[in-house]
Amino acid sequence: MLEQFLETSDEWITERTGIKERLVISSEKLEDLAVIAANKALEDANLKASDIDYIICSNVVNEYVTPALSCIIQGKLGATCPTVDINAACAGFLFALDMADDKLNAKKAKNILIVCAEEPSRMVSWQNRSTSVLFGDGAGAAVVTEGDALKAIRLTTSSLTEVLYYQRKLEPTPYISKEENFEPLVMKGREVFKHAVTSSCRDIRKLLNQTGLEPDDVKYYVLHQANLRIIESIRNFLGVDKERVPHNVDRYGNISSAALPALLDELNRAGKLQKGDKLVFSAFGAGFTTGACIIEWAK
Ligand code: UT7
């Protein structure tokens, strides 16, 4: 389909990214995907919307600037708790997890719903073959509850805005005198690739050292799904087998912060997670933001 309007080929995309398919929003709305994911997470956690004390929604772009997407999701779920949106780009799930952990530790909440909902297909120019072939739309959600499953977490931001950005068009005013640019997603692919591999490896290595774990003590490395070559580079650096580094980038493309909860859900539903399993999460995104953590599966 992409070959019909872009100078590209299935061969190029497969070879350079590992992506074979992606799902793109057409008539549905992003909040529809978010609510489906959220309801599945609630069902899985055996909780009702009224049991949720706080909703954190990780989102880069949706059709509203305000209200926050989490407000729309809350209403559709029938929840009554406070909600907030965060934007830490593709690392959003880890930033949300860190916030949730703080709230749980402070005893301000017992059950927190994290919903990551993203439609990067609306940020890229579909005339730009370098970006449009990489992304898909999607949502993933998780319920986080009290406990000591989170063994270590690390977040970083290093202001490196020029390698990956998207500028939204703002309304004109009679007073604007500065020059304004409104560009679809701009990405310096090779630079992002380099930063992605370096930072993810650094974060994971630090967390393994901090917790005294060896790479093979980890059952699965749930890595951001941006490019299979990035995933493979990180895997090689860690020196672990392919089975420990699952991926679904071939089926969804890069769905931004939704990638981690979506992949976790696939592992869980496939019955691949056992109580006591150690899992590493690692993601990177525009900013440059990075997040990584180690959890022990508690179910
Ligand atoms: O969530 C975080 C967001 N982003 C990422 O993680 C992306 C990180 N970067 C990447 O995944 C890779 O850099 C890309 C997949 C974006 C690009 O792969 P690459 O191996 O770094 O290729 P490149 O950008 O160096 O481009 C190689 C060639 C260029 O042609 P020339 O200059 O060698 O003639 C591009 O114009 O491939 C060309 N090209 C394409 N050709 C066919 C770029 N996009 C396409 C395309 N189809 N879709």
XYZ file of C-alpha atoms and ligand atoms in Angstrom:
347
model
C 0.000 0.000 0.000
C 2.805 2.409 0.868
C 4.529 1.723 -2.443
C 1.457 3.142 -4.178
C 2.158 6.715 -3.047
C 5.747 6.679 -1.727
C 9.031 5.962 -3.399
C 9.715 2.995 -1.158
C 9.597 -0.780 -1.168
C 8.590 -3.561 1.151
C 12.162 -4.816 0.823
C 13.669 -1.531 2.092
C 11.244 -1.253 5.001
C 11.715 -4.882 6.040
C 15.497 -4.752 5.782
C 15.998 -1.406 7.557
C 13.264 -1.616 10.181
C 11.866 -5.161 10.463
C 8.342 -3.725 10.102
C 5.942 -5.792 7.975
C 2.606 -4.300 9.054
C 1.253 -1.379 11.016
C -2.270 -0.372 12.071
C -3.333 3.185 11.331
C -6.410 4.974 12.666
C -9.073 5.646 10.026
C -12.659 6.192 11.175
C -12.137 5.364 14.863
C -10.823 7.818 17.420
C -7.746 7.431 19.583
C -9.886 7.530 22.723
C -11.771 4.443 21.432
C -8.509 2.474 21.354
C -7.511 3.868 24.745
C -10.808 2.833 26.340
C -10.633 -0.695 24.893
C -7.105 -1.101 26.283
C -8.105 0.380 29.648
C -11.150 -1.883 29.992
C -9.067 -4.959 29.173
C -6.530 -3.956 31.834
C -9.296 -3.458 34.408
C -10.810 -6.823 33.550
C -7.419 -8.488 33.832
C -6.835 -6.843 37.228
C -10.325 -7.864 38.351
C -11.182 -4.258 39.157
C -14.002 -1.890 38.268
C -13.514 1.658 37.016
C -14.747 2.891 40.411
C -11.805 1.075 42.092
C -9.277 3.275 40.274
C -7.840 6.148 42.342
C -5.883 7.900 39.613
C -5.477 7.704 35.845
C -2.245 8.633 34.089
C -2.455 8.870 30.334
C 0.733 8.939 28.291
C 0.106 10.681 24.995
C 2.045 12.802 22.538
C -0.710 13.892 20.147
C -4.454 13.525 19.908
C -7.104 15.759 18.426
C -7.546 17.835 21.597
C -4.923 20.054 23.141
C -7.351 20.513 25.992
C -9.030 18.818 27.771
C -6.438 16.142 28.419
C -7.080 12.751 26.797
C -7.262 11.223 30.282
C -10.397 13.322 30.996
C -12.123 11.859 27.945
C -11.010 8.334 28.856
C -12.204 8.761 32.465
C -15.736 9.651 31.321
C -15.940 6.759 28.875
C -14.736 4.299 31.503
C -17.166 5.621 34.092
C -14.358 6.384 36.546
C -14.547 9.336 38.934
C -10.918 9.716 40.054
C -8.514 12.546 39.160
C -6.578 12.137 35.933
C -3.542 13.620 34.257
C -1.816 13.426 30.880
C 1.935 13.206 30.541
C 4.132 13.560 27.488
C 7.519 11.899 27.773
C 7.260 10.708 24.166
C 7.986 7.020 23.591
C 9.359 6.646 27.141
C 5.971 7.693 28.582
C 5.065 4.311 30.072
C 8.173 4.369 32.289
C 7.592 7.973 33.386
C 3.977 7.060 34.211
C 5.115 3.983 36.133
C 7.517 6.123 38.170
C 4.738 8.620 39.009
C 2.402 5.787 39.923
C 5.046 4.249 42.191
C 5.480 7.559 44.019
C 1.737 7.895 44.564
C 1.432 4.324 45.797
C 4.395 4.724 48.148
C 2.949 7.976 49.496
C -0.296 6.046 50.138
C -2.199 8.529 48.009
C -3.648 5.769 45.853
C -4.144 2.003 45.861
C -4.967 1.316 42.214
C -3.623 3.408 39.367
C -4.530 3.006 35.720
C -1.852 3.847 33.189
C -3.101 4.240 29.639
C -0.667 4.871 26.798
C -2.511 5.984 23.662
C -0.754 7.271 20.592
C -1.476 8.198 17.005
C 1.864 9.105 15.443
C 0.242 8.619 12.034
C -1.104 12.176 12.528
C 2.322 13.702 13.177
C 4.158 12.491 10.109
C 3.896 13.762 6.577
C 2.622 10.891 4.464
C 4.715 12.322 1.646
C 7.873 11.683 3.676
C 9.105 8.130 3.201
C 11.752 8.473 5.925
C 9.191 8.837 8.703
C 5.733 7.694 7.587
C 6.729 4.050 7.076
C 7.946 3.701 10.664
C 4.905 4.388 12.797
C 1.587 2.823 13.702
C -1.232 3.861 16.032
C -2.164 1.978 19.177
C -2.972 1.889 22.849
C -1.850 -0.189 25.809
C -2.851 -0.049 29.451
C -1.824 -1.437 32.811
C -3.206 -1.318 36.335
C -0.551 -0.735 38.964
C -1.279 -1.616 42.577
C 0.492 -1.598 45.930
C 3.413 -3.977 46.345
C 7.160 -4.213 45.898
C 7.303 -5.453 42.306
C 9.253 -2.440 41.059
C 12.872 -3.291 41.912
C 14.624 -0.352 40.247
C 13.803 2.455 37.860
C 15.839 5.044 36.021
C 14.621 8.038 34.018
C 16.673 10.557 32.058
C 16.072 13.678 30.005
C 18.781 15.311 27.963
C 17.559 18.289 26.003
C 18.317 17.256 22.456
C 15.313 18.640 20.712
C 16.562 18.966 17.161
C 16.886 15.242 16.389
C 13.186 14.446 16.767
C 10.319 16.938 16.925
C 6.861 17.794 15.705
C 5.459 21.319 15.670
C 1.760 21.890 15.951
C 0.063 24.730 14.064
C -1.132 27.427 16.453
C -3.869 29.983 15.889
C -2.640 33.318 14.562
C -2.961 36.444 16.714
C -2.773 40.106 15.627
C 0.376 40.430 17.774
C 2.661 37.688 16.484
C 5.850 39.193 15.139
C 8.199 36.219 15.428
C 8.698 33.746 12.631
C 6.895 30.455 13.185
C 7.390 27.105 11.519
C 4.910 24.303 11.566
C 6.524 21.138 10.365
C 5.348 17.565 10.369
C 7.543 15.151 12.327
C 11.222 15.810 11.748
C 13.627 13.015 12.580
C 17.349 12.618 12.123
C 17.041 8.856 11.903
C 20.682 7.872 12.214
C 21.285 10.127 15.221
C 18.153 8.853 16.965
C 19.261 5.284 16.224
C 22.656 5.915 17.844
C 21.225 7.639 20.920
C 18.589 4.936 21.266
C 21.069 2.065 21.383
C 23.610 3.874 23.578
C 21.099 5.129 26.121
C 19.089 1.935 26.357
C 22.229 -0.154 26.875
C 23.511 2.319 29.478
C 20.209 2.356 31.394
C 19.850 -1.427 31.409
C 23.471 -1.967 32.429
C 23.104 0.496 35.330
C 19.928 -1.182 36.578
C 21.463 -4.655 36.375
C 24.469 -3.419 38.372
C 22.241 -1.697 40.902
C 20.171 -4.824 41.515
C 23.077 -7.285 41.290
C 21.419 -9.184 38.452
C 23.204 -10.824 35.521
C 21.716 -10.339 32.024
C 20.521 -13.965 31.977
C 18.657 -13.554 35.289
C 16.100 -11.520 33.364
C 13.306 -13.535 31.745
C 12.345 -10.898 29.175
C 13.700 -7.577 27.989
C 10.643 -5.567 26.965
C 12.250 -2.932 24.762
C 10.779 0.012 22.900
C 9.600 -1.190 19.508
C 10.967 1.380 17.060
C 13.154 -0.671 14.770
C 14.154 -4.336 14.874
C 17.759 -3.322 14.176
C 17.772 -1.165 17.327
C 16.317 -4.057 19.340
C 18.922 -6.450 17.906
C 21.795 -4.020 18.647
C 20.715 -3.756 22.281
C 20.336 -7.533 22.503
C 23.836 -8.062 21.114
C 25.289 -5.589 23.588
C 23.622 -7.438 26.455
C 24.736 -10.767 25.045
C 21.389 -12.497 25.605
C 19.451 -14.998 23.471
C 16.726 -13.944 21.062
C 14.049 -15.665 23.204
C 14.676 -13.162 25.996
C 14.021 -10.151 23.747
C 10.503 -10.481 22.355
C 9.246 -8.081 19.705
C 6.100 -7.101 17.867
C 7.460 -4.168 15.868
C 6.991 -6.322 12.766
C 3.204 -6.228 13.309
C 2.617 -2.752 14.786
C 5.518 -0.525 13.765
C 6.463 2.131 16.307
C 3.381 2.896 18.421
C 5.328 5.225 20.708
C 4.636 4.892 24.441
C 1.959 2.236 23.812
C 4.640 -0.212 22.666
C 5.726 -1.405 26.117
C 2.309 -2.118 27.668
C 1.149 -3.700 24.378
C 4.117 -6.077 24.313
C 3.758 -6.847 28.020
C 0.100 -7.691 27.414
C 1.012 -10.068 24.593
C 3.496 -11.899 26.818
C 0.970 -12.096 29.633
C -1.895 -13.339 27.453
C 0.390 -15.927 25.854
C 0.981 -17.329 29.368
C 4.698 -16.586 29.183
C 4.962 -14.783 32.523
C 5.330 -16.642 35.810
C 5.347 -15.292 39.349
C 8.866 -14.226 40.266
C 10.017 -13.591 36.681
C 12.290 -10.579 36.360
C 11.411 -8.249 33.502
C 13.396 -5.321 32.169
C 11.635 -2.458 30.391
C 13.529 0.126 28.409
C 12.369 2.935 26.136
C 13.641 6.149 24.547
C 11.998 8.978 22.738
C 11.869 12.597 21.648
C 13.339 14.957 24.168
C 15.648 12.981 24.409
C 13.918 11.006 27.145
C 14.821 7.557 28.350
C 13.346 5.254 30.946
C 14.147 1.767 32.152
C 13.080 -0.387 35.045
C 13.252 -3.875 36.484
C 10.101 -5.466 37.833
C 9.339 -8.833 39.370
C 6.124 -10.310 37.978
C 3.862 -10.681 40.999
C 0.756 -12.421 39.659
O 10.591 6.283 18.880
C 11.811 6.839 18.461
C 11.684 7.250 17.066
N 12.550 6.852 16.041
C 13.483 5.873 15.924
O 13.783 5.127 16.783
C 14.149 5.775 14.577
C 15.637 5.525 14.651
N 16.232 5.436 13.323
C 15.985 4.421 12.481
O 15.247 3.507 12.803
C 16.706 4.392 11.133
O 17.669 5.404 11.107
C 15.721 4.574 9.926
C 14.871 3.347 9.774
C 14.850 5.787 10.151
C 16.520 4.758 8.656
O 17.414 3.692 8.457
P 18.935 3.968 8.085
O 19.572 2.667 7.874
O 19.514 4.857 9.141
O 18.807 4.684 6.689
P 19.214 6.181 6.278
O 18.349 7.187 6.958
O 20.682 6.356 6.366
O 18.797 6.161 4.735
C 19.435 5.296 3.792
C 18.831 5.550 2.422
C 18.752 7.037 2.071
O 19.047 7.156 0.699
P 20.528 7.606 0.212
O 20.743 8.951 0.833
O 21.453 6.549 0.738
O 20.376 7.626 -1.276
C 17.309 7.401 2.294
O 16.872 8.474 1.492
O 17.479 5.097 2.392
C 16.617 6.115 1.897
N 15.307 5.949 2.478
C 14.373 5.137 1.957
N 14.366 4.363 0.848
C 13.253 3.642 0.594
C 14.817 6.493 3.625
N 13.568 6.053 3.845
C 13.263 5.215 2.828
C 12.130 4.437 2.499
N 12.173 3.670 1.377
N 11.038 4.420 3.267
